[in-house]
Amino acid sequence: MTSSNKAAAHHAPDVKMYFIIFGALLVLTAATVLVSYLELPKMLGITIGLMIATVKASLVAAFFMHLKGERTLIYGFLGLTVFFMAVLFLLPITDAVETEKNRQPMAVGSVLPQAAGEAHHEEAATPAAHEAPAETKKPAKSKKPAGAKKSAH
Amino acid sequence: MSATATQALGPSKTTTGIPNGKLGVWLFLTSEVMLFATLFTSYIVLRMSAPSWPRGWEELNVPLAALNTVILITSSVTVVLAYAAACERDKAKFNAYLWITILLACAFLVVKSFEYGHKFTHHHFPSTSIFFAVYFTTTGLHGLHVILGIAYFAWLSYWAKDNWDHELFVGRVEYGGLYWHFVDIVWIFLFPALYLL
């Protein structure tokens, strides 16, 4: 009575498959270390490294954690988790990309002293603030505490 | 009385078709995923906003970390083999695999402590740089999980002695394994993220 219950509740182990996955994981570990020695371009290296890690994690989850053949309810939980994890990853990344974009006008702004030189009387910082107040807001904020620190010393 | 107590806890009382213990462990693991995801997000944000970031292999010991990766992956295999032995009712095999798992987990911590010790003697502390702050926070939390895994498996081997025929026995082996594989997966991501990229 209970044995049939157990068979339904727990996954039948497949020892041969465990060893095959073990071999695959070792090969992929070697691969990820070797790829890092190739000194690929940064973004390509990161993409390949994370792809290999994802494949390894999927193998562990599918075969060792028996997700392969698991109930749909658990897939549902994991799907939700992956979704919110993606949100958690992507929101700050989009923010960082935005800041990166805002940094470029700042770089143009730093050339502005030339224009300031033409204006003679104005200080370098003021025209920059006039030209792009929105863009300079953030970097200016980050600079202030550094200045404050210096004066405190 | 004990029969009703086990029945209340047992795998039969479920409306989802999934044993309650397994459902609970999976829910716990999803919360753990989010916990580590926040750390990974912090890492991404800090690294993207840093003016420069050291390459992991220049600051950290890649061969030691690769060795630790192999150790953890092997321990994942031995814990799933312990589960297989529990299903096959092979007590000696189960104990052997469980204790190999515990030893491998301890080996991981020993290697990790060598790494930490090496960093400390070179005056690399969490306060040294953002890179080392990220390194110590993520690997430290992961290390705590390894310690918790060792404690659970040690308890399991003690508990299994008198409860080999317990209704929940196979489940407790399986759920401990689920947790352990999760700890393995975290390391699978930490290793390239910190050391190789």
Tab-separated table of C-alpha atoms in Angstrom:
chain	number	residue	atom	x	y	z
A	1	MET	CA	0.000	0.000	0.000
A	2	THR	CA	2.673	2.456	1.027
A	3	SER	CA	5.136	1.172	-1.559
A	4	SER	CA	2.871	2.195	-4.432
A	5	ASN	CA	2.447	5.534	-2.689
A	6	LYS	CA	6.203	5.974	-2.467
A	7	ALA	CA	6.703	5.099	-6.098
A	8	ALA	CA	4.370	7.925	-7.030
A	9	ALA	CA	5.903	10.408	-4.597
A	10	HIS	CA	9.585	9.808	-5.314
A	11	HIS	CA	11.494	9.542	-8.550
A	12	ALA	CA	12.996	6.278	-9.644
A	13	PRO	CA	16.779	6.710	-9.575
A	14	ASP	CA	18.756	6.151	-12.762
A	15	VAL	CA	22.350	5.529	-11.693
A	16	LYS	CA	23.741	5.174	-15.224
A	17	MET	CA	22.296	8.557	-16.162
A	18	TYR	CA	23.826	10.153	-13.042
A	19	PHE	CA	27.293	9.120	-14.176
A	20	ILE	CA	26.696	10.377	-17.724
A	21	ILE	CA	25.653	13.769	-16.307
A	22	PHE	CA	28.676	13.714	-13.992
A	23	GLY	CA	30.954	13.294	-17.022
A	24	ALA	CA	29.185	16.080	-18.897
A	25	LEU	CA	29.539	18.432	-15.904
A	26	LEU	CA	33.273	17.735	-15.628
A	27	VAL	CA	33.772	18.351	-19.352
A	28	LEU	CA	31.826	21.622	-19.157
A	29	THR	CA	33.828	22.730	-16.106
A	30	ALA	CA	37.054	22.117	-18.032
A	31	ALA	CA	35.570	23.966	-21.008
A	32	THR	CA	34.640	27.057	-19.002
A	33	VAL	CA	38.144	27.260	-17.494
A	34	LEU	CA	39.824	26.767	-20.892
A	35	VAL	CA	37.620	29.394	-22.562
A	36	SER	CA	38.674	31.909	-19.907
A	37	TYR	CA	42.320	31.382	-20.915
A	38	LEU	CA	41.536	32.304	-24.532
A	39	GLU	CA	41.275	35.990	-23.541
A	40	LEU	CA	38.214	36.498	-25.725
A	41	PRO	CA	36.629	39.951	-26.001
A	42	LYS	CA	34.986	40.780	-22.663
A	43	MET	CA	31.326	40.554	-23.678
A	44	LEU	CA	31.871	37.355	-25.684
A	45	GLY	CA	33.736	35.781	-22.766
A	46	ILE	CA	30.966	36.701	-20.319
A	47	THR	CA	28.268	35.385	-22.672
A	48	ILE	CA	30.026	32.057	-23.239
A	49	GLY	CA	30.876	31.680	-19.527
A	50	LEU	CA	27.287	32.292	-18.434
A	51	MET	CA	25.909	30.042	-21.172
A	52	ILE	CA	28.080	27.137	-20.035
A	53	ALA	CA	27.058	27.788	-16.414
A	54	THR	CA	23.382	27.794	-17.413
A	55	VAL	CA	23.764	24.478	-19.248
A	56	LYS	CA	25.530	22.959	-16.214
A	57	ALA	CA	22.864	24.243	-13.819
A	58	SER	CA	20.118	22.907	-16.099
A	59	LEU	CA	21.740	19.463	-16.171
A	60	VAL	CA	21.945	19.387	-12.369
A	61	ALA	CA	18.334	20.571	-12.009
A	62	ALA	CA	16.926	18.259	-14.673
A	63	PHE	CA	18.652	15.022	-13.671
A	64	PHE	CA	19.994	15.267	-10.110
A	65	MET	CA	17.002	17.243	-8.823
A	66	HIS	CA	14.707	15.136	-11.019
A	67	LEU	CA	13.012	18.164	-12.532
A	68	LYS	CA	12.702	16.063	-15.667
A	69	GLY	CA	9.371	14.390	-15.056
A	70	GLU	CA	8.427	16.637	-12.135
A	71	ARG	CA	4.860	17.864	-11.566
A	72	THR	CA	3.693	20.962	-13.390
A	73	LEU	CA	2.988	22.791	-10.109
A	74	ILE	CA	6.723	22.878	-9.339
A	75	TYR	CA	7.427	24.063	-12.891
A	76	GLY	CA	4.931	26.846	-12.188
A	77	PHE	CA	6.778	27.931	-9.043
A	78	LEU	CA	10.104	27.844	-10.845
A	79	GLY	CA	8.699	29.722	-13.817
A	80	LEU	CA	7.510	32.511	-11.505
A	81	THR	CA	10.903	32.564	-9.788
A	82	VAL	CA	12.767	32.792	-13.072
A	83	PHE	CA	10.455	35.616	-14.200
A	84	PHE	CA	11.011	37.701	-11.070
A	85	MET	CA	14.709	36.919	-11.160
A	86	ALA	CA	14.835	38.226	-14.727
A	87	VAL	CA	13.044	41.412	-13.601
A	88	LEU	CA	15.519	41.758	-10.744
A	89	PHE	CA	18.440	41.420	-13.168
A	90	LEU	CA	17.078	43.548	-15.997
A	91	LEU	CA	15.817	46.584	-14.059
A	92	PRO	CA	19.228	47.584	-12.665
A	93	ILE	CA	20.899	46.755	-15.988
A	94	THR	CA	18.559	49.093	-17.888
A	95	ASP	CA	19.239	51.711	-15.226
A	96	ALA	CA	22.982	51.231	-15.631
A	97	VAL	CA	22.661	51.513	-19.431
A	98	GLU	CA	20.665	54.723	-18.929
A	99	THR	CA	23.376	56.177	-16.696
A	100	GLU	CA	25.947	55.164	-19.279
A	101	LYS	CA	23.979	57.101	-21.935
A	102	ASN	CA	23.797	60.121	-19.637
A	103	ARG	CA	27.499	59.996	-19.128
A	104	GLN	CA	28.189	60.731	-22.810
A	105	PRO	CA	26.667	64.256	-22.839
A	106	MET	CA	28.781	64.813	-19.766
A	107	ALA	CA	31.844	63.909	-21.833
A	108	VAL	CA	30.727	66.484	-24.422
A	109	GLY	CA	30.171	68.890	-21.558
A	110	SER	CA	33.761	68.500	-20.484
A	111	VAL	CA	34.822	69.783	-23.898
A	112	LEU	CA	32.642	72.817	-23.258
A	113	PRO	CA	35.375	74.793	-21.456
A	114	GLN	CA	36.421	75.732	-25.027
A	115	ALA	CA	33.076	77.414	-25.459
A	116	ALA	CA	33.520	78.863	-22.008
A	117	GLY	CA	36.857	80.220	-23.127
A	118	GLU	CA	35.023	82.087	-25.893
A	119	ALA	CA	32.582	83.447	-23.375
A	120	HIS	CA	35.564	84.562	-21.260
A	121	HIS	CA	33.804	85.648	-18.103
A	122	GLU	CA	31.811	82.507	-17.418
A	123	GLU	CA	33.231	79.644	-15.426
A	124	ALA	CA	33.572	76.249	-17.073
A	125	ALA	CA	30.968	74.556	-14.925
A	126	THR	CA	28.176	77.064	-15.508
A	127	PRO	CA	27.665	76.690	-19.268
A	128	ALA	CA	27.654	72.934	-18.876
A	129	ALA	CA	24.905	73.230	-16.330
A	130	HIS	CA	22.996	75.581	-18.672
A	131	GLU	CA	23.303	73.377	-21.714
A	132	ALA	CA	22.267	70.084	-20.225
A	133	PRO	CA	20.819	70.385	-16.771
A	134	ALA	CA	19.087	67.011	-16.920
A	135	GLU	CA	22.172	65.101	-17.971
A	136	THR	CA	24.557	66.734	-15.543
A	137	LYS	CA	22.272	66.234	-12.588
A	138	LYS	CA	23.463	62.756	-11.691
A	139	PRO	CA	27.238	63.118	-12.147
A	140	ALA	CA	27.106	66.454	-10.320
A	141	LYS	CA	25.419	64.745	-7.399
A	142	SER	CA	28.044	62.032	-7.284
A	143	LYS	CA	30.804	64.605	-7.377
A	144	LYS	CA	29.490	66.685	-4.517
A	145	PRO	CA	30.188	64.250	-1.674
A	146	ALA	CA	33.750	63.799	-2.930
A	147	GLY	CA	34.244	67.551	-2.808
A	148	ALA	CA	32.624	67.718	0.602
A	149	LYS	CA	34.976	65.029	1.839
A	150	LYS	CA	37.999	66.963	0.642
A	151	SER	CA	36.902	70.137	2.380
A	152	ALA	CA	36.216	68.156	5.528
A	153	HIS	CA	39.817	66.987	5.518
B	1	MET	CA	-0.712	7.505	18.561
B	2	SER	CA	2.556	7.673	16.733
B	3	ALA	CA	0.815	6.167	13.727
B	4	THR	CA	-1.621	9.080	13.560
B	5	ALA	CA	1.239	11.487	14.102
B	6	THR	CA	3.165	10.121	11.134
B	7	GLN	CA	-0.001	10.030	9.096
B	8	ALA	CA	-0.491	13.720	9.694
B	9	LEU	CA	3.063	14.334	8.507
B	10	GLY	CA	3.165	11.570	5.955
B	11	PRO	CA	3.226	11.833	2.193
B	12	SER	CA	-0.357	10.668	1.774
B	13	LYS	CA	-1.992	13.910	2.934
B	14	THR	CA	-1.618	16.115	-0.060
B	15	THR	CA	-4.005	17.702	-2.505
B	16	THR	CA	-1.324	18.631	-5.010
B	17	GLY	CA	-0.027	15.148	-5.768
B	18	ILE	CA	3.367	16.308	-4.499
B	19	PRO	CA	4.554	15.259	-1.044
B	20	ASN	CA	4.238	18.203	1.342
B	21	GLY	CA	7.911	18.002	2.246
B	22	LYS	CA	9.003	18.219	-1.368
B	23	LEU	CA	6.674	21.127	-2.076
B	24	GLY	CA	8.028	22.922	0.977
B	25	VAL	CA	11.639	22.347	-0.034
B	26	TRP	CA	11.002	23.623	-3.568
B	27	LEU	CA	9.301	26.747	-2.205
B	28	PHE	CA	12.227	27.272	0.142
B	29	LEU	CA	14.618	26.882	-2.782
B	30	THR	CA	12.743	29.474	-4.855
B	31	SER	CA	13.205	31.951	-1.992
B	32	GLU	CA	16.881	30.992	-1.896
B	33	VAL	CA	17.134	31.648	-5.628
B	34	MET	CA	15.823	35.172	-5.021
B	35	LEU	CA	18.250	35.679	-2.133
B	36	PHE	CA	21.257	34.852	-4.302
B	37	ALA	CA	19.714	36.733	-7.226
B	38	THR	CA	19.794	39.950	-5.182
B	39	LEU	CA	23.495	39.397	-4.562
B	40	PHE	CA	24.129	38.741	-8.245
B	41	THR	CA	22.179	41.876	-9.131
B	42	SER	CA	24.241	43.899	-6.671
B	43	TYR	CA	27.342	42.444	-8.292
B	44	ILE	CA	26.150	43.425	-11.772
B	45	VAL	CA	25.246	46.974	-10.673
B	46	LEU	CA	28.484	47.503	-8.760
B	47	ARG	CA	30.587	46.125	-11.580
B	48	MET	CA	28.814	48.127	-14.307
B	49	SER	CA	29.109	51.372	-12.395
B	50	ALA	CA	32.726	50.827	-11.342
B	51	PRO	CA	35.301	52.828	-13.321
B	52	SER	CA	37.490	49.730	-13.466
B	53	TRP	CA	37.104	46.124	-12.384
B	54	PRO	CA	39.882	43.596	-11.833
B	55	ARG	CA	39.856	40.400	-13.868
B	56	GLY	CA	38.953	37.619	-11.458
B	57	TRP	CA	41.933	35.418	-12.249
B	58	GLU	CA	44.384	38.196	-11.458
B	59	GLU	CA	43.082	38.518	-7.903
B	60	LEU	CA	41.808	35.012	-7.142
B	61	ASN	CA	43.141	31.485	-7.353
B	62	VAL	CA	41.469	29.806	-10.347
B	63	PRO	CA	43.001	26.295	-9.938
B	64	LEU	CA	41.776	26.104	-6.321
B	65	ALA	CA	38.302	27.271	-7.340
B	66	ALA	CA	38.233	24.803	-10.241
B	67	LEU	CA	39.198	22.050	-7.792
B	68	ASN	CA	36.339	23.165	-5.539
B	69	THR	CA	33.951	23.064	-8.495
B	70	VAL	CA	34.923	19.456	-9.187
B	71	ILE	CA	34.567	18.617	-5.465
B	72	LEU	CA	31.055	20.080	-5.279
B	73	ILE	CA	29.910	18.440	-8.513
B	74	THR	CA	31.223	15.085	-7.255
B	75	SER	CA	29.377	15.576	-3.962
B	76	SER	CA	26.195	16.240	-5.932
B	77	VAL	CA	26.684	12.863	-7.631
B	78	THR	CA	27.368	11.045	-4.362
B	79	VAL	CA	24.283	12.525	-2.702
B	80	VAL	CA	22.076	11.430	-5.586
B	81	LEU	CA	23.721	7.976	-5.380
B	82	ALA	CA	22.877	7.923	-1.660
B	83	TYR	CA	19.283	8.608	-2.678
B	84	ALA	CA	19.443	5.755	-5.182
B	85	ALA	CA	20.816	3.466	-2.436
B	86	ALA	CA	18.003	4.568	-0.101
B	87	CYS	CA	15.453	3.682	-2.783
B	88	GLU	CA	17.133	0.303	-3.291
B	89	ARG	CA	17.118	-0.239	0.509
B	90	ASP	CA	20.895	-0.737	0.549
B	91	LYS	CA	21.872	0.562	3.980
B	92	ALA	CA	25.659	0.128	3.705
B	93	LYS	CA	25.797	1.836	0.313
B	94	PHE	CA	23.570	4.659	1.539
B	95	ASN	CA	25.802	5.348	4.543
B	96	ALA	CA	28.941	5.188	2.422
B	97	TYR	CA	27.659	7.697	-0.138
B	98	LEU	CA	26.238	10.003	2.507
B	99	TRP	CA	29.554	10.130	4.355
B	100	ILE	CA	31.520	10.624	1.149
B	101	THR	CA	29.218	13.579	0.505
B	102	ILE	CA	29.914	14.998	3.966
B	103	LEU	CA	33.673	14.532	3.489
B	104	LEU	CA	33.572	16.227	0.082
B	105	ALA	CA	31.625	19.133	1.571
B	106	CYS	CA	34.265	19.453	4.296
B	107	ALA	CA	36.994	19.297	1.628
B	108	PHE	CA	35.277	22.179	-0.158
B	109	LEU	CA	35.370	24.238	3.045
B	110	VAL	CA	39.029	23.354	3.668
B	111	VAL	CA	40.001	24.528	0.177
B	112	LYS	CA	37.878	27.643	0.669
B	113	SER	CA	39.542	28.396	3.992
B	114	PHE	CA	42.971	28.103	2.315
B	115	GLU	CA	41.769	30.628	-0.230
B	116	TYR	CA	40.436	32.960	2.463
B	117	GLY	CA	43.601	32.559	4.533
B	118	HIS	CA	45.748	33.414	1.532
B	119	LYS	CA	43.668	36.544	0.919
B	120	PHE	CA	43.903	37.619	4.560
B	121	THR	CA	47.689	37.188	4.707
B	122	HIS	CA	47.885	39.438	1.638
B	123	HIS	CA	45.674	41.970	3.434
B	124	HIS	CA	42.700	41.457	1.167
B	125	PHE	CA	39.595	41.974	3.275
B	126	PRO	CA	35.951	42.712	2.422
B	127	SER	CA	36.752	46.370	3.055
B	128	THR	CA	39.738	46.345	0.660
B	129	SER	CA	37.720	46.981	-2.502
B	130	ILE	CA	34.247	46.533	-3.946
B	131	PHE	CA	35.570	43.482	-5.781
B	132	PHE	CA	36.618	41.802	-2.538
B	133	ALA	CA	33.427	42.937	-0.804
B	134	VAL	CA	31.428	41.121	-3.500
B	135	TYR	CA	33.779	38.127	-3.389
B	136	PHE	CA	33.591	37.636	0.377
B	137	THR	CA	29.851	38.304	0.626
B	138	THR	CA	28.807	35.872	-2.098
B	139	THR	CA	31.294	33.089	-1.317
B	140	GLY	CA	30.708	33.609	2.421
B	141	LEU	CA	26.946	33.157	2.121
B	142	HIS	CA	27.526	30.153	-0.116
B	143	GLY	CA	29.944	28.736	2.469
B	144	LEU	CA	27.279	29.092	5.163
B	145	HIS	CA	24.971	27.037	2.966
B	146	VAL	CA	27.650	24.358	2.660
B	147	ILE	CA	27.971	24.256	6.473
B	148	LEU	CA	24.190	23.932	6.799
B	149	GLY	CA	24.269	21.060	4.286
B	150	ILE	CA	26.956	19.265	6.292
B	151	ALA	CA	24.883	19.678	9.467
B	152	TYR	CA	21.760	18.304	7.759
B	153	PHE	CA	23.546	15.276	6.298
B	154	ALA	CA	25.255	14.522	9.612
B	155	TRP	CA	21.870	14.632	11.328
B	156	LEU	CA	20.363	12.498	8.557
B	157	SER	CA	22.974	9.763	8.973
B	158	TYR	CA	22.314	9.762	12.731
B	159	TRP	CA	18.541	9.741	12.303
B	160	ALA	CA	18.638	7.055	9.591
B	161	LYS	CA	20.198	4.536	12.003
B	162	ASP	CA	16.914	3.927	13.839
B	163	ASN	CA	14.522	5.125	11.180
B	164	TRP	CA	15.569	3.136	8.152
B	165	ASP	CA	11.982	1.958	7.655
B	166	HIS	CA	10.418	5.284	8.512
B	167	GLU	CA	7.764	6.416	6.087
B	168	LEU	CA	9.488	9.754	5.561
B	169	PHE	CA	13.012	8.351	5.221
B	170	VAL	CA	13.364	8.329	1.429
B	171	GLY	CA	11.793	11.772	1.271
B	172	ARG	CA	14.239	13.252	3.753
B	173	VAL	CA	17.145	11.887	1.719
B	174	GLU	CA	15.661	13.298	-1.470
B	175	TYR	CA	14.951	16.753	0.016
B	176	GLY	CA	18.420	17.033	1.494
B	177	GLY	CA	19.702	16.200	-1.971
B	178	LEU	CA	17.525	18.904	-3.556
B	179	TYR	CA	19.017	21.490	-1.204
B	180	TRP	CA	22.530	20.227	-1.860
B	181	HIS	CA	22.112	20.381	-5.648
B	182	PHE	CA	20.919	23.957	-5.267
B	183	VAL	CA	24.099	24.805	-3.327
B	184	ASP	CA	26.023	23.183	-6.192
B	185	ILE	CA	24.158	25.270	-8.782
B	186	VAL	CA	24.952	28.504	-6.906
B	187	TRP	CA	28.629	27.615	-7.038
B	188	ILE	CA	28.340	26.729	-10.736
B	189	PHE	CA	27.378	30.386	-11.314
B	190	LEU	CA	29.675	31.929	-8.703
B	191	PHE	CA	32.779	30.238	-10.092
B	192	PRO	CA	32.748	31.830	-13.567
B	193	ALA	CA	31.155	35.072	-12.346
B	194	LEU	CA	33.895	35.806	-9.817
B	195	TYR	CA	36.952	33.953	-11.091
B	196	LEU	CA	36.710	33.733	-14.868
B	197	LEU	CA	34.787	36.719	-16.255
